[in-house]
């Protein structure tokens, strides 16, 4: 597996690995690239021009796993280098903010985590987590998510998905080096481990059939 915990991977680094290798084509998971590809596959994105847009918006680093999102009010005078500006998605559900994180492996969604953030920690890194229902995405949404994964080169990883109050979904992050999920019950964590392990076992068996 091309396991590089960075946003941009030099192609030469991946080329030196023995084949076959998962995520070998997943070289750029920057926020702007993720949003551009999601716009291509779904027809909608979140990027905006902060110099001309009025009202609340999100500003966050291009880099992966920084959890530095902030809500600001536009228009602003100048862009901050290395950051992206996006429309604020209404993900509030009662007394928390929610998002979904499907686990992708070899062109399919193995399972999806449902995550909750407290209202005072919207962009935090330790949300309460559990396994979502299998039909949390429509057929069309699942197809778009897998199309995104294929285009960005994600053979294995997790995708952060926001569902707006109007029902539409948006992809805001791609994680190609997931470390399993946090803040889950032991029982749910065991189920998640078993589902992912079974999917990996199936993948390995299919690509490495024993000699007859």
Coordinates of C-alpha atoms in Angstrom, one line a residue:
X1 CA 0.0 0.0 0.0
X2 CA 1.2 3.5 -0.8
X3 CA 0.9 4.7 2.8
X4 CA 2.0 8.3 2.9
X5 CA 0.3 10.5 5.5
X6 CA 0.7 13.7 3.6
X7 CA -1.6 15.7 1.3
X8 CA 0.7 15.7 -1.8
X9 CA 2.7 12.5 -2.6
X10 CA 5.6 12.8 -5.0
X11 CA 5.0 10.3 -7.9
X12 CA 8.6 9.1 -7.6
X13 CA 8.0 7.9 -4.0
X14 CA 5.1 5.6 -5.2
X15 CA 7.0 4.4 -8.2
X16 CA 9.7 2.9 -6.0
X17 CA 7.2 0.6 -4.2
X18 CA 6.7 -3.0 -5.3
X19 CA 3.6 -3.8 -7.2
X20 CA 0.6 -4.1 -6.8
X21 CA 0.0 -1.2 -4.5
X22 CA -3.2 0.3 -3.2
X23 CA -3.6 4.1 -3.5
X24 CA -0.7 4.4 -5.9
X25 CA -2.7 6.9 -8.0
X26 CA -3.9 8.9 -4.9
X27 CA -1.3 11.6 -5.0
X28 CA -3.3 14.8 -4.2
X29 CA -6.0 14.9 -1.6
X30 CA -6.0 18.7 -1.1
X31 CA -9.3 20.3 -0.3
X32 CA -9.5 22.2 -3.6
X33 CA -8.8 19.0 -5.6
X34 CA -11.5 17.1 -3.6
X35 CA -14.1 19.8 -4.2
X36 CA -13.2 20.1 -7.9
X37 CA -13.6 16.4 -8.5
X38 CA -16.8 16.3 -6.5
X39 CA -18.2 19.1 -8.6
X40 CA -17.3 17.1 -11.7
X41 CA -19.1 14.0 -10.6
X42 CA -22.1 15.5 -8.8
X43 CA -22.6 18.8 -10.5
X44 CA -22.2 20.8 -7.2
X45 CA -19.3 22.0 -5.1
X46 CA -18.6 24.3 -2.2
X47 CA -15.7 26.5 -3.3
X48 CA -16.5 30.2 -3.6
X49 CA -14.7 33.5 -4.1
X50 CA -14.3 35.1 -0.6
X51 CA -13.5 38.5 -2.2
X52 CA -17.0 38.8 -3.7
X53 CA -19.2 36.5 -1.5
X54 CA -21.2 38.0 1.3
X55 CA -22.2 36.2 4.4
X56 CA -20.8 33.3 6.5
X57 CA -18.3 30.9 4.9
X58 CA -15.7 28.3 6.0
X59 CA -12.0 28.8 5.6
X60 CA -9.6 25.9 6.2
X61 CA -6.2 24.6 5.2
X62 CA -5.6 22.8 2.0
X63 CA -3.6 20.2 4.0
X64 CA -5.2 17.0 5.3
X65 CA -6.2 16.3 8.9
X66 CA -5.5 19.8 10.3
X67 CA -9.0 20.4 11.8
X68 CA -8.5 24.1 11.6
X69 CA -11.8 25.1 10.0
X70 CA -13.2 28.5 10.9
X71 CA -16.3 30.4 10.1
X72 CA -15.7 33.9 8.8
X73 CA -17.9 36.5 7.2
X74 CA -17.3 37.7 3.6
X75 CA -16.4 39.5 1.6
X76 CA -12.8 39.7 2.7
X77 CA -10.0 41.9 1.5
X78 CA -7.5 39.1 0.5
X79 CA -7.1 35.4 0.3
X80 CA -4.8 33.6 2.8
X81 CA -2.3 31.4 0.8
X82 CA -2.7 27.7 1.4
X83 CA -6.3 27.9 2.4
X84 CA -9.6 27.2 0.7
X85 CA -12.9 29.1 1.1
X86 CA -16.2 27.2 1.0
X87 CA -19.9 27.6 1.5
X88 CA -21.1 26.8 5.0
X89 CA -23.2 23.6 4.9
X90 CA -26.0 23.3 7.4
X91 CA -25.4 19.9 9.1
X92 CA -27.0 20.7 12.4
X93 CA -29.2 17.9 13.9
X94 CA -30.7 19.1 17.2
X95 CA -27.9 19.8 19.7
X96 CA -25.0 18.6 17.4
X97 CA -23.5 18.8 14.0
X98 CA -23.4 15.5 12.0
X99 CA -21.5 14.1 9.1
X100 CA -20.9 10.7 7.4
X101 CA -17.7 8.9 6.7
X102 CA -17.9 5.9 4.3
X103 CA -15.0 3.5 4.2
X104 CA -14.0 2.7 0.6
X105 CA -12.2 -0.4 -0.4
X106 CA -11.6 -1.7 -4.0
X107 CA -14.5 0.2 -5.5
X108 CA -17.2 -0.4 -2.9
X109 CA -18.4 1.1 0.4
X110 CA -17.6 -1.4 3.1
X111 CA -19.4 0.5 5.9
X112 CA -20.3 4.1 6.8
X113 CA -19.6 5.8 10.1
X114 CA -22.1 8.4 11.4
X115 CA -20.3 11.1 13.4
X116 CA -21.6 13.8 15.7
X117 CA -19.7 17.0 16.8
X118 CA -20.9 19.1 19.7
X119 CA -22.1 22.6 18.8
X120 CA -19.1 24.2 20.5
X121 CA -16.5 22.0 18.6
X122 CA -17.8 21.9 15.0
X123 CA -14.4 21.2 13.4
X124 CA -12.9 19.0 16.2
X125 CA -11.1 15.7 15.7
X126 CA -12.9 13.5 18.2
X127 CA -16.6 13.1 17.3
X128 CA -18.9 10.6 18.8
X129 CA -19.1 7.7 16.3
X130 CA -21.2 4.7 15.4
X131 CA -22.0 2.6 12.3
X132 CA -24.7 4.1 10.1
X133 CA -27.5 2.2 8.5
X134 CA -26.6 0.5 5.2
X135 CA -29.0 2.6 3.1
X136 CA -27.7 6.0 4.4
X137 CA -26.9 6.9 0.8
X138 CA -29.1 6.6 -2.2
X139 CA -28.0 4.6 -5.2
X140 CA -27.2 7.8 -7.1
X141 CA -25.2 9.2 -4.1
X142 CA -23.2 6.0 -3.7
X143 CA -22.4 5.9 -7.4
X144 CA -21.1 9.5 -7.2
X145 CA -19.0 8.8 -4.1
X146 CA -17.4 5.7 -5.8
X147 CA -16.8 7.8 -8.9
X148 CA -15.0 10.4 -6.8
X149 CA -12.9 7.7 -5.2
X150 CA -12.0 6.2 -8.6
X151 CA -11.0 9.6 -10.1
X152 CA -8.9 10.7 -7.1
X153 CA -7.2 7.2 -7.0
X154 CA -8.6 6.1 -3.6
X155 CA -8.4 2.3 -3.5
X156 CA -8.7 2.3 0.3
X157 CA -9.6 5.1 2.6
X158 CA -12.4 7.2 4.1
X159 CA -14.4 10.1 2.8
X160 CA -16.0 12.9 4.8
X161 CA -19.5 13.6 3.6
X162 CA -21.8 16.5 4.7
X163 CA -25.5 16.3 4.1
X164 CA -27.0 19.8 3.9
X165 CA -30.4 20.7 5.3
X166 CA -31.8 20.5 1.7
X167 CA -30.8 16.9 1.5
X168 CA -27.8 17.2 -0.9
X169 CA -24.5 15.7 0.0
X170 CA -21.0 17.3 -0.3
X171 CA -17.6 15.7 0.0
X172 CA -15.2 17.8 2.0
X173 CA -12.3 15.5 2.7
X174 CA -10.5 12.3 1.5
X175 CA -8.4 10.4 3.9
X176 CA -6.1 7.8 2.3
X177 CA -4.4 6.8 5.6
X178 CA -7.2 6.1 8.0
X179 CA -6.5 4.9 11.5
X180 CA -9.9 3.4 12.2
X181 CA -12.5 5.4 14.0
X182 CA -12.4 6.9 17.5
X183 CA -15.0 7.3 20.2
X184 CA -16.9 4.2 19.3
X185 CA -18.2 1.5 21.7
X186 CA -16.1 -1.6 21.9
X187 CA -19.0 -3.6 20.3
X188 CA -19.3 -1.3 17.3
X189 CA -15.5 -1.1 16.9
X190 CA -15.3 -4.9 16.7
X191 CA -18.0 -4.9 14.0
X192 CA -16.2 -2.3 12.0
X193 CA -12.9 -4.2 12.3
X194 CA -14.5 -7.4 11.1
X195 CA -16.2 -5.8 8.1
X196 CA -13.0 -4.1 7.0
X197 CA -10.9 -7.2 7.6
X198 CA -13.3 -9.4 5.6
X199 CA -13.2 -6.9 2.7
X200 CA -9.4 -6.9 2.7
X201 CA -9.4 -10.7 2.9
X202 CA -11.7 -10.9 -0.1
X203 CA -9.5 -8.4 -2.0
X204 CA -6.3 -10.4 -1.3
X205 CA -7.9 -13.7 -2.2
X206 CA -9.2 -12.3 -5.5
X207 CA -5.8 -10.9 -6.6
X208 CA -3.6 -13.7 -5.2
X209 CA -5.2 -17.0 -6.1
X210 CA -3.0 -19.9 -4.8
X211 CA -1.2 -22.0 -7.4
X212 CA -3.2 -25.0 -8.5

